[in-house]
XYZ file of C-alpha atoms in Angstrom:
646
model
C -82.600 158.007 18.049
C -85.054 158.056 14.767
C -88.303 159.240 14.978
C -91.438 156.859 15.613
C -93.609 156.264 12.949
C -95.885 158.680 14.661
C -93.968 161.322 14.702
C -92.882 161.091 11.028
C -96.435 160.572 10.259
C -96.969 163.941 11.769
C -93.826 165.790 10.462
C -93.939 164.528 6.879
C -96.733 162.184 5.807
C -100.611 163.017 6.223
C -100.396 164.976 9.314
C -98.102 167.740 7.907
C -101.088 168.434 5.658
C -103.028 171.649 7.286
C -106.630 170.014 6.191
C -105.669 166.545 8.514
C -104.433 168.739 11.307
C -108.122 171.103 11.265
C -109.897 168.229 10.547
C -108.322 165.962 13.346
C -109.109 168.943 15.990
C -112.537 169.534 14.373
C -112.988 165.559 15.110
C -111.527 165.758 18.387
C -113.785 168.991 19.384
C -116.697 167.170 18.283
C -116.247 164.154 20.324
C -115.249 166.089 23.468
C -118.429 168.140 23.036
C -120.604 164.309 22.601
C -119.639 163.056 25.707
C -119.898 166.457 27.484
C -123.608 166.684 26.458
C -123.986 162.569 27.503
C -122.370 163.161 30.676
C -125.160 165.703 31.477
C -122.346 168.372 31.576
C -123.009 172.123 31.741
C -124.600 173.281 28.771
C -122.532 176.042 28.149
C -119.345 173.859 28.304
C -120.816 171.439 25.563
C -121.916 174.712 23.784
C -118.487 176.108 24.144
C -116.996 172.325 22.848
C -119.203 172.254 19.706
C -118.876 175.910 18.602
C -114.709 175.040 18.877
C -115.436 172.125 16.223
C -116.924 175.053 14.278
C -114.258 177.366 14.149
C -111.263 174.289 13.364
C -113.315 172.780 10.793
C -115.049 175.452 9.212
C -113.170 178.400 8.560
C -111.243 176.621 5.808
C -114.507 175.550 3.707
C -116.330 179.046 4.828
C -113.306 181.097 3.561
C -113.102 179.249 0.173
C -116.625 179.857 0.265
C -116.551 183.584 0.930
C -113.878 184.139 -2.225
C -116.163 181.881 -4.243
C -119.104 184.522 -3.261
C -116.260 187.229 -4.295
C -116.701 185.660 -7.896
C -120.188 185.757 -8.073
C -121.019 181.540 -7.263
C -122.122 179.817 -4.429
C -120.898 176.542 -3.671
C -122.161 174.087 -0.928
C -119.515 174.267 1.391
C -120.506 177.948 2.160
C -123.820 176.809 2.127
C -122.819 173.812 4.625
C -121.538 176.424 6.726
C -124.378 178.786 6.602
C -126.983 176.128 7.585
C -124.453 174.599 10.618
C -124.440 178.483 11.827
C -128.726 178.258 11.447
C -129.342 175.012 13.015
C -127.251 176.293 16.395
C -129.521 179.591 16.465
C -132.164 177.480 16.612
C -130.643 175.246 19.004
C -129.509 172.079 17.202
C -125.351 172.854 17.523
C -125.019 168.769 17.535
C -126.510 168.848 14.015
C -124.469 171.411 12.904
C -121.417 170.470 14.282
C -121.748 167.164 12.859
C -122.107 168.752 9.391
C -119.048 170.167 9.432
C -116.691 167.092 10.506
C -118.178 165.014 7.272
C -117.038 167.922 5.143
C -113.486 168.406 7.117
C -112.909 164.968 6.868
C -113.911 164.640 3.384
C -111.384 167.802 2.236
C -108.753 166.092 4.541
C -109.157 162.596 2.512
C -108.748 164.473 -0.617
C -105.673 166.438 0.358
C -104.088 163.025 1.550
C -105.035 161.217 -2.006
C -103.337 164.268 -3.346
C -100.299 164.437 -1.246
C -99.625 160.600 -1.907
C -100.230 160.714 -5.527
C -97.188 163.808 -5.498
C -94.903 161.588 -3.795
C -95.001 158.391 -5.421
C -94.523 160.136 -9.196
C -91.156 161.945 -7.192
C -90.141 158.670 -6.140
C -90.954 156.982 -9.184
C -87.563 159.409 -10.298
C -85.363 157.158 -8.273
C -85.990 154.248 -10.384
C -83.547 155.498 -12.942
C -79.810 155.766 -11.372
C -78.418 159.386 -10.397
C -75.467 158.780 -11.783
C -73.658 156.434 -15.213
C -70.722 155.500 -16.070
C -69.959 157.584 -19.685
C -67.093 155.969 -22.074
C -65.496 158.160 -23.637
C -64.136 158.488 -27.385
C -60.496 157.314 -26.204
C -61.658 154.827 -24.001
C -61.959 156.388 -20.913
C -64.206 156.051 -18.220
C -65.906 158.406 -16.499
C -68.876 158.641 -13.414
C -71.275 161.511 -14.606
C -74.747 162.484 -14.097
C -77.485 160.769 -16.037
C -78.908 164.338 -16.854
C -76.005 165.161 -18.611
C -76.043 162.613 -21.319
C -75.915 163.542 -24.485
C -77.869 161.658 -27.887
C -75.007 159.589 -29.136
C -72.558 159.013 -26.190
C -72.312 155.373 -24.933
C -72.568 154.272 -21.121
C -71.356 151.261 -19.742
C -73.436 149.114 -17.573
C -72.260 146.587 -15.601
C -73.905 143.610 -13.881
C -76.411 144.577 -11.749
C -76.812 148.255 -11.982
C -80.201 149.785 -13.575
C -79.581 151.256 -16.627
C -79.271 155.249 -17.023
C -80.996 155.970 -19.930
C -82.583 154.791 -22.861
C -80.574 153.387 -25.672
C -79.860 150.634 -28.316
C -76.831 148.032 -26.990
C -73.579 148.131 -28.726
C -71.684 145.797 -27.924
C -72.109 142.771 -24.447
C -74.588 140.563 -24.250
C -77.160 140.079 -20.787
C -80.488 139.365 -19.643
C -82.474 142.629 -18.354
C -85.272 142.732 -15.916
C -87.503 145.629 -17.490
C -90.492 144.603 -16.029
C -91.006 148.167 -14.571
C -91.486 149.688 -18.208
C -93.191 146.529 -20.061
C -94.355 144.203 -17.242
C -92.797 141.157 -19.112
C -92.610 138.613 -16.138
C -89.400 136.823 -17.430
C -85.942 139.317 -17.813
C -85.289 139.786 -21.706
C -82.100 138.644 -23.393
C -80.356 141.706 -24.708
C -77.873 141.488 -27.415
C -76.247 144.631 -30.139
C -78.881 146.098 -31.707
C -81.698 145.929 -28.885
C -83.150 148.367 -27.350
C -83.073 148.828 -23.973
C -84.500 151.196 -21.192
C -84.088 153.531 -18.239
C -84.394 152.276 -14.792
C -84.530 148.405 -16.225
C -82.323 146.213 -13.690
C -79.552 144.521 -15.473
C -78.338 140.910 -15.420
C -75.066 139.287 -15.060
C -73.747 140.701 -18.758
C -71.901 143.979 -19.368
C -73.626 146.182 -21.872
C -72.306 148.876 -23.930
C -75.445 151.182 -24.796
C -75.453 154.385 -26.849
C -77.877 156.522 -25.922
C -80.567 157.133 -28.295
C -83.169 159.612 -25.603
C -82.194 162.322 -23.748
C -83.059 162.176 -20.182
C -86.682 164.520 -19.978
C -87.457 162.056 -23.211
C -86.883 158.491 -21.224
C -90.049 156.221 -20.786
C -89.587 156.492 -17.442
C -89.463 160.207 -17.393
C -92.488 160.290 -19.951
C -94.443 157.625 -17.430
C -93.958 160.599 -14.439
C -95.229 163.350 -17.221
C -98.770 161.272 -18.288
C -98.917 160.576 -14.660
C -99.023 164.179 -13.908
C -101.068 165.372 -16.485
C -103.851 162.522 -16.118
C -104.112 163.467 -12.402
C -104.317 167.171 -13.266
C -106.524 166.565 -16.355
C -108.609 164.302 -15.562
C -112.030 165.849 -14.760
C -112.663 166.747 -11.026
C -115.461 164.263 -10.302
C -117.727 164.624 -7.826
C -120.811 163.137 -5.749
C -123.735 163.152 -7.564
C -126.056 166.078 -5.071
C -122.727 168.132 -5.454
C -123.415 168.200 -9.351
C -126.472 170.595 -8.712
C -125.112 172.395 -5.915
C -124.713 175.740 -7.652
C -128.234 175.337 -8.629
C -129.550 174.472 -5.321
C -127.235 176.825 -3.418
C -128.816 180.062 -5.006
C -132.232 178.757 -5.021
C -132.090 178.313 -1.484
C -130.250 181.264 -0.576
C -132.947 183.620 -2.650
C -135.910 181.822 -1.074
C -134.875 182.434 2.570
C -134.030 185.596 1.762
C -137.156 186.724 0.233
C -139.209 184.783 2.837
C -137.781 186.848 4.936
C -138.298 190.075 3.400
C -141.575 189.451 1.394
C -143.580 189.229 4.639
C -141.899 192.521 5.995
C -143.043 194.502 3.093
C -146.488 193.290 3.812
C -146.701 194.100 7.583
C -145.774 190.783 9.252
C -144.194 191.252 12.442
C -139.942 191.094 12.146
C -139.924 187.963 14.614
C -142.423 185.864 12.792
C -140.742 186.808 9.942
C -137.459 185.829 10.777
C -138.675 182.744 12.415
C -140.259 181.560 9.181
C -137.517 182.231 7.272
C -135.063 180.136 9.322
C -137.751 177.850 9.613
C -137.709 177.472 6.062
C -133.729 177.443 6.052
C -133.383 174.274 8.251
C -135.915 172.320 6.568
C -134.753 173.181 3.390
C -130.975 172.857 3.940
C -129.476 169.710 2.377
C -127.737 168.072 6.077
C -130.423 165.376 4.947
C -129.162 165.091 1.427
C -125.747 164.925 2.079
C -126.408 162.396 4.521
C -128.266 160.669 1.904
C -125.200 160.352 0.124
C -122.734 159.505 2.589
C -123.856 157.164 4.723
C -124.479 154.223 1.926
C -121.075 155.187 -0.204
C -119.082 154.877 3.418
C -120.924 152.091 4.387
C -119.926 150.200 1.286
C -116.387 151.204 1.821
C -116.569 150.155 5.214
C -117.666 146.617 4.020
C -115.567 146.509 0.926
C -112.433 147.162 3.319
C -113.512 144.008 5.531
C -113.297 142.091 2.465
C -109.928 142.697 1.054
C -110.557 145.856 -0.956
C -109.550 149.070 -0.033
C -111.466 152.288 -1.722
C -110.336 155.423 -1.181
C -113.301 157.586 -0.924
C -116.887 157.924 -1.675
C -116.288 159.338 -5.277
C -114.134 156.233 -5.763
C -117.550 154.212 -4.635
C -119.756 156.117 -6.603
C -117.301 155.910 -9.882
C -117.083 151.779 -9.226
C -121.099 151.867 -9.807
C -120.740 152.964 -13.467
C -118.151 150.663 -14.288
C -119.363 149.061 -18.168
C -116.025 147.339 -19.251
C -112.513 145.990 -17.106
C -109.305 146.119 -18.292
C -106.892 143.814 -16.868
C -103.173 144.240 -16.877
C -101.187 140.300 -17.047
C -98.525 140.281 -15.394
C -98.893 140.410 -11.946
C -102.579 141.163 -12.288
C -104.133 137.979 -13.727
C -100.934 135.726 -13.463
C -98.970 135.619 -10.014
C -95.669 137.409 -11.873
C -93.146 134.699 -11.358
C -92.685 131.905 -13.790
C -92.986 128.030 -13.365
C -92.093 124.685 -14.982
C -94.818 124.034 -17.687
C -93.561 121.249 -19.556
C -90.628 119.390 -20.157
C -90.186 117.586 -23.688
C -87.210 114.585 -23.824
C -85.623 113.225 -26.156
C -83.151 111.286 -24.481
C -83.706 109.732 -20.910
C -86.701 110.339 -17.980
C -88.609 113.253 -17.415
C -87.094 112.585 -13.721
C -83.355 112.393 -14.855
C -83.392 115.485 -17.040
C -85.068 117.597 -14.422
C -82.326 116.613 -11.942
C -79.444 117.543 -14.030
C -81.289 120.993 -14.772
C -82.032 121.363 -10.983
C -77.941 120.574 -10.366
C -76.870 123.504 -13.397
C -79.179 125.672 -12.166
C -78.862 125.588 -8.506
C -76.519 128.153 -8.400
C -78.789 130.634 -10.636
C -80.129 134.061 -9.380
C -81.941 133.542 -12.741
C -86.301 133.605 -12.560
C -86.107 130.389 -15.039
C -83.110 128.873 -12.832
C -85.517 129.194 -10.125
C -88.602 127.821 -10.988
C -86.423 124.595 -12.385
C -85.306 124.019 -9.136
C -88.412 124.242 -7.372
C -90.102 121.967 -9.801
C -87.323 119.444 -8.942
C -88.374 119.656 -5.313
C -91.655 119.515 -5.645
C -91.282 116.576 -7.652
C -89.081 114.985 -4.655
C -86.371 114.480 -6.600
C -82.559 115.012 -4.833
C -79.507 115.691 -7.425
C -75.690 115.939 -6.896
C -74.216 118.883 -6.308
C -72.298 121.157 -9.267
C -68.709 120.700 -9.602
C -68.731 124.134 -11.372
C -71.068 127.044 -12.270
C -70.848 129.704 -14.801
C -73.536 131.929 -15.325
C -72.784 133.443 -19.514
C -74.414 136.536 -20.185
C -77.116 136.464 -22.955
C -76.994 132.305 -23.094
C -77.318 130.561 -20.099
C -75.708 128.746 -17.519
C -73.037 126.274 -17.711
C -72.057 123.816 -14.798
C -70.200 120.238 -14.672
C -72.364 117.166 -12.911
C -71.235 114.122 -12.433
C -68.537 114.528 -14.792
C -70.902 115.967 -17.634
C -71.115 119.293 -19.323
C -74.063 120.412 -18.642
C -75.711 123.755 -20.437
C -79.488 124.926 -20.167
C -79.879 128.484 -22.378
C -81.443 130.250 -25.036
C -82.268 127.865 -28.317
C -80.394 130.570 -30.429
C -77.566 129.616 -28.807
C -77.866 126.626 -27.862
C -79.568 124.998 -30.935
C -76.754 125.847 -34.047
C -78.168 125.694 -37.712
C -75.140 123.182 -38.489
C -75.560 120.892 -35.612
C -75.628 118.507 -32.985
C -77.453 116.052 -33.056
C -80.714 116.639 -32.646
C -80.840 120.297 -33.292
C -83.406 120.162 -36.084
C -86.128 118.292 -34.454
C -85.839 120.289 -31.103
C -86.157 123.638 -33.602
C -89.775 122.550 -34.121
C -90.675 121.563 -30.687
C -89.063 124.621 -29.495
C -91.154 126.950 -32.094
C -94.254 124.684 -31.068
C -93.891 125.636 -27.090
C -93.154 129.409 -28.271
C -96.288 129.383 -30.651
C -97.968 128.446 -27.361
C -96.766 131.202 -25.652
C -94.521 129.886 -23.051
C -90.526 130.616 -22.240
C -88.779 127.716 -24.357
C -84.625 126.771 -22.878
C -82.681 124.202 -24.024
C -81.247 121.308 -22.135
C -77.601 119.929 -23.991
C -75.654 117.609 -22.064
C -72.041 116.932 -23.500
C -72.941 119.310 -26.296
C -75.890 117.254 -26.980
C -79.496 118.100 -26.855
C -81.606 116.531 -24.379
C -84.624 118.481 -23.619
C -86.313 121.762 -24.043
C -88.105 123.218 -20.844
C -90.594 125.653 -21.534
C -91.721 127.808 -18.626
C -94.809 129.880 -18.465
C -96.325 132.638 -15.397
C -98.451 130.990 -13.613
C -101.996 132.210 -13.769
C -103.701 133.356 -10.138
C -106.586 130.642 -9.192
C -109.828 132.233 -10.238
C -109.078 134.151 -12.975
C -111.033 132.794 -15.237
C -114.322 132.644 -12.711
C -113.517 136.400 -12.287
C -113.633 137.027 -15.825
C -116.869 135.611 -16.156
C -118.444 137.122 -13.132
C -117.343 140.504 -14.766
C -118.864 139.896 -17.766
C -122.443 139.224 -15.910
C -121.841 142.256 -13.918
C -121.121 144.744 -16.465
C -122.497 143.189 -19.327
C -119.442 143.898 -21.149
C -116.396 141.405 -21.985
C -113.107 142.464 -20.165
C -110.093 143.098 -22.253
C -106.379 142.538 -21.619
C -103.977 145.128 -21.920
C -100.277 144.400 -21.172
C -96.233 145.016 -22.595
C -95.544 141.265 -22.754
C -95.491 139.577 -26.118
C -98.577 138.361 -28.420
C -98.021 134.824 -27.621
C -97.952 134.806 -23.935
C -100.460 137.316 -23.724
C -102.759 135.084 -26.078
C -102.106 132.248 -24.237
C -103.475 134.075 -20.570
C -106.182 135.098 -22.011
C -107.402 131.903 -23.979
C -106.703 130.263 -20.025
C -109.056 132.993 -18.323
C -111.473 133.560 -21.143
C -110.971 137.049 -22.447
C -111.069 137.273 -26.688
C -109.907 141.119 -26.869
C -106.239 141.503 -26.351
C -103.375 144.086 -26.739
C -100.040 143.000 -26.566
C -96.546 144.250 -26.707
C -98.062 148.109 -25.082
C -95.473 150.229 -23.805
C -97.022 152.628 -21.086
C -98.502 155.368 -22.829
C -99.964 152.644 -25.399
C -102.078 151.230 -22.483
C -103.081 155.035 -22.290
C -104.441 155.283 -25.733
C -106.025 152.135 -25.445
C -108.012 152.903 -22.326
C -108.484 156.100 -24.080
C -110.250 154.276 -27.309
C -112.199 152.251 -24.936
C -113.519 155.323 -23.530
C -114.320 157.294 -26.753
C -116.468 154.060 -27.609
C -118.209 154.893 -24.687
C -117.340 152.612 -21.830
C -116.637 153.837 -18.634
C -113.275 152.052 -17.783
C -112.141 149.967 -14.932
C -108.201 149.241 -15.159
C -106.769 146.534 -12.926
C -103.210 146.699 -12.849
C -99.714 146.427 -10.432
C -97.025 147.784 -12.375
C -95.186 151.382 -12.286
C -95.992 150.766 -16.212
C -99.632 150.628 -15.688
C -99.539 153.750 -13.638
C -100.304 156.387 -16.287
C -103.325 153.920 -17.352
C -104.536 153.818 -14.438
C -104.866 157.488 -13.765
C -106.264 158.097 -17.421
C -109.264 155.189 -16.744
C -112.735 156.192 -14.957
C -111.344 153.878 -12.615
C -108.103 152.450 -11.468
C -107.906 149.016 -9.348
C -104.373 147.771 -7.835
C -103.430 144.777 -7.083
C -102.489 145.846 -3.487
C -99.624 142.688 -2.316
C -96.896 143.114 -5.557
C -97.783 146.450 -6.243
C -95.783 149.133 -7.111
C -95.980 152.131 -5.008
C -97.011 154.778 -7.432
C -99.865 152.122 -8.782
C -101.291 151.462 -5.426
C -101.324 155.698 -4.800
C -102.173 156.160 -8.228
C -105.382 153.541 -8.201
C -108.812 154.914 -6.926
C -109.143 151.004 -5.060
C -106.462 148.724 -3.887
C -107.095 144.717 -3.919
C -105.153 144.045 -0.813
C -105.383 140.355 -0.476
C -105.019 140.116 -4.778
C -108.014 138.195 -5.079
C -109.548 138.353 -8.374
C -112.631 137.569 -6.960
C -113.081 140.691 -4.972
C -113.073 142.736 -8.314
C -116.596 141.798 -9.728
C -117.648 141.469 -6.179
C -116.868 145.519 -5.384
C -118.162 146.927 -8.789
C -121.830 144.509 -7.755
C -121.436 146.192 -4.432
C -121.337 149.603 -5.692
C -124.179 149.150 -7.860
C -126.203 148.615 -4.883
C -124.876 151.306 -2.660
C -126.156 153.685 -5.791
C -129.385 152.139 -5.606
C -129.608 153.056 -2.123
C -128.142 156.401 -2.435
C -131.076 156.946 -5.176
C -133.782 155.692 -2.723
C -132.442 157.953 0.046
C -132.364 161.228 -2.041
C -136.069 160.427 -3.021
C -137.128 159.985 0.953
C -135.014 163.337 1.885
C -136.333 165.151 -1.186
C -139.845 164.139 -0.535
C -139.657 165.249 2.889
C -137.888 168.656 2.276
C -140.588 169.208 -0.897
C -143.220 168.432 2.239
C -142.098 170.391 4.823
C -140.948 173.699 2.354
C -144.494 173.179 1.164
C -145.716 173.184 4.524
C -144.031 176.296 5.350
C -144.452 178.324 2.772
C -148.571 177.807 1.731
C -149.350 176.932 5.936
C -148.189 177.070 9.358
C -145.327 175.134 9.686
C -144.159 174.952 13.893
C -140.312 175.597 14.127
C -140.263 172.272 16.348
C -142.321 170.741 14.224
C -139.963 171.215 11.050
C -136.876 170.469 13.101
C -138.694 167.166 13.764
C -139.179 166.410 10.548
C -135.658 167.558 9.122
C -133.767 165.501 11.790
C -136.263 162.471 11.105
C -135.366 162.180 7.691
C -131.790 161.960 8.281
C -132.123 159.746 10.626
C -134.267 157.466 8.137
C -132.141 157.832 5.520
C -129.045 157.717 7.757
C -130.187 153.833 8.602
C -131.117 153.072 5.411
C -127.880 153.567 4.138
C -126.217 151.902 7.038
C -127.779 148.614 6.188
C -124.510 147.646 3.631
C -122.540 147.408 6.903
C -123.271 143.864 7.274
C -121.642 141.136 6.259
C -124.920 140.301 4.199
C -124.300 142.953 2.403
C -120.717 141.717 0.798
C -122.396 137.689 0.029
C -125.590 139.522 -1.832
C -122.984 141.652 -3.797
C -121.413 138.294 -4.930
C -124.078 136.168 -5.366
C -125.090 137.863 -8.705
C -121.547 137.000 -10.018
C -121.812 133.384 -9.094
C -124.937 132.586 -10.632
């Protein structure tokens, strides 16, 4: 019998990870001891509960904290620790028991991020085939392993299969799905002398392809390597109180320290001593700070979730706030990724006849374009005989007999001849006028005549263009379109959605260097994006978006957020939300730092009661606690739009 989803969860996914497992017990321990303490059970069995949650989630970040003391630095997790072990001396084990679940739980959400980000770029190796089929110099056919091929040799690849490495075609002819490398929406025609990539899906042709890449050189296996290095490059970011941690750490550390001794070496009693000192350490110990932090950033992902957004952690939140410029991918991003029926220009007959004798030829198509004819037939009501043949050729078209007619719909190279049919000339232009427009232009001959030319364009999602412009009011900075398709599609999306700065015909690591230039210019980049060829862009931006329903698995593990319902809308709408939860994050560290500068003040020029400064340090978390609470409403998501709308 297989294994539940539980138990593979727990065997391989996020609970094999050691930090889930302490952090899940630590959380567990915690909750046990809550209810304990409610139930107005035993104090030392609520006592006994807590210090458990301790031990599971704390020796990890106390250990790493005791070999970061072994190099001469203090970091807040040790310092977490230390002031969780003070506040139960004193008494207040909930406080510090609660301290050290948010920091379990936040190492545990990184380690998962981690984990997931390793095994999509491994699985993003199965895209291109294990094995090829090598010709050899006689003739000969043989099944070896992609790794193995050799600069120069030739592979044959028949319909269907991916393709097993990179290389230029030598002889066939076929259409090739490579959206996975380029994120063209439409397969490309391939003919001798095009180039043509690993892992791409082949059509219904046969291709003969000498290889021109070695495997490690592929652009798939170069998509895995940028992947890699941007993940382990990319500068560890962190919240903004752990940027003065060090800082704070030793300053804190050497006051209690000296507070304690100080007053020793001028008689004062060793209790009153000590008592001030760990007075001084719980009021000055940053539970309310960190609190400060959290509770807005999770709050905001709590919210953001509820609206079709998913953001992965409260860096992710924080990074979102200092979005200046988007960069949108096209395909799949800001058009929906499959083609439709744009326009059909006639020359002989009805708009409603030609489209039924395409929707008969094509019928039989596996073909995107084949597709959308037919369903532009039906949604135009119209019914049409059925084929009395079908012939799908490789690199052209399809050809089918209906109603006694020959019927072809293909490329215009092939279709349209120099010498020609009637018509030929006439349908060059309108086919070069649909093509200047940037849509998908096939021909339509019937009896080796020239009927119509279809042109076929991806659909653009509703509200792109009302995103684009809330953007641009949000960050004060037009978006810009990055994608692999070609000038003239890409020109015509972004005329439709309102973006002016374009980049067309990018293969993965272009999209790289152009986030990259954005960056140097000084924006702090946004990418939205589906594609396993966005991937590497997406982990090189400040921020990475994914468009959650049609993306690929390494760009939804790879993004920071995940746009799960792939509304457009939801992109200005998160980066406005942000902004506010770092407003409120701001507001919060100036209530907890004005009431640790009061009560350190207190303590060290007066007479500060222990109770008294307990008081105050769990009062100011709890103020700042609600503060930052207040994005949980539903409110909070409408006020994060409404700038955008106006």
């Amino acid at each position: 019998m297989p294994p539940t989803k539980a138990v593979t969860w727990w065997r391989t996914g996020a609970g094999s990870l050691p930090e889930v497992r302490w952090a899940l017990a630590a959380t567990a321990l915690f909750a046990a001891g809550g209810i304990a303490q409610l139930a107005g059970a035993p104090s030392w069995m609520w006592w006994a509960l807590y210090l458990a949650c301790y031990a599971a989630g704390g020796w990890e970040p106390g250990l790493a904290g005791l070999r970061a003391l072994r190099d001469k630095t203090l970091d807040v997790d040790l310092l977490m620790v230390v002031a969780a072990i003070g506040a139960a001396t004193i008494g207040q084990v909930f406080d510090g028991a609660l301290l050290i679940v948010i920091f379990a739980t936040s190492g545990a959400l990184e380690a998962v991020a981690t984990k997931r980000t390793e095994d999509s770029v491994r699985g993003l190796l199965n895209l291109a085939p294990e094995q090829a089929t090598r010709v050899a110099e006689t003739g000969g056919e043989e099944l070896v392993d992609t790794a193995e091929l050799e600069v120069g040799e030739t592979i044959l690849v028949r319909p269907g299969e991916r393709i097993g490495a990179d290389g230029e075609v030598v002889a066939g002819a076929s259409d090739v799905d490579q959206a996975t490398i380029t994120g063209e929406s439409l397969p490309v025609d391939k003919r001798p002398g095009d180039e043509v990539f690993a892992g791409t899906l082949n059509g219904v042709g046969v291709l003969r392809v000498r290889v021109t890449r070695p495997a490690a050189g592929t652009v798939i296996a170069r998509i895995v390597a940028m992947v890699e290095q941007a993940s382990a490059t990319k500068a560890r970011t962190q919240l903004f109180i752990e940027k003065v941690e060090q800082r704070y750490s030793v300053a804190m550390v050497a006051a209690t320290v000296a507070l304690f001794t100080l007053p020793l070496l001028w008689g004062v009693p060793l209790q009153e001593s000590l008592l001030r000192a760990m007075t001084f350490m719980i009021v000055a110990s940053p539970c309310a700070v960190v609190l400060a932090t959290m509770p807005p950033l999770l709050a905001a992902i709590a919210t953001a979730g509820r609206n079709g957004v998913l953001v992965k952690s409260a860096v992710v939140m924080e990074q979102l706030a200092g979005v200046t410029q988007v960069a949108f991918d096209k395909t799949g991003t800001l058009t929906e990724g499959r083609p439709y029926l744009a326009e059909i220009r006639v020359l002989t007959g009805t708009r409603e006849s030609v489209l039924a004798l395409a929707a008969a030829a094509e019928e039989g198509s596996e073909h995107p374009l084949g597709r959308a004819v037919v369903q532009a037939a039906r949604e135009a009501g119209l019914t049409w005989p059925a084929a009395e043949s079908f012939e799908a050729v490789p690199g052209t078209g399809v050809r089918a007999r209906v109603d006694g007619k020959s019927v072809e719909i293909g490329s215009p190279t092939a279709l349209l001849t120099p010498a020609g049919e009637a018509g030929s000339s006439a349908y060059g232009s309108v086919v070069g006028e649909l093509e200047d427009g940037g849509h998908s232009a096939v021909v339509l001959r019937v009896d080796g005549v020239p009927v119509a030319v279809l042109a076929l364009a991806d659909r653009t999602r509703p509200g792109a263009a009302d995103a684009v412009a809330r953007l641009k009011a949000v960050t004060e900075a037009p978006p810009v379109l990055l994608t692999g398709d070609n000038p003239r599609a890409a020109g015509r999306v972004a005329a439709h959605v309102g973006i002016d700065d374009v980049y067309a015909g990018l293969l993965p690591e272009d999209k790289v260097t152009a986030v990259r230039e954005l960056q140097e210019r000084g924006a702090r980049v946004a990418l939205v994006g589906d594609g396993v060829n966005d991937a590497p862009a997406l982990a090189s931006a400040h921020t990475g978006i994914a468009m959650g329903r049609a993306g690929s698995d390494l760009a939804l593990d790879t993004a920071d957020a995940v746009i799960t319902r792939d509304e457009l809308a939801a992109v200005p709408a998160v980066l406005a939300l942000a902004r506010r939860a770092r407003r409120l994050v701001i507001a919060n560290l100036a209530i907890a730092g004005t009431f640790i500068a009061v009560l350190v003040g207190w303590d060290l020029f007066g007479e500060l009661p222990l109770p008294l400064g307990v008081a105050g340090h769990e009062g100011s978390t709890i103020i700042v606690g609600l503060n930052g609470l207040r994005l949980l409403r539903d409110a909070a998501w409408r006020r994060a739009a409404a700038p955008a709308l106006r």
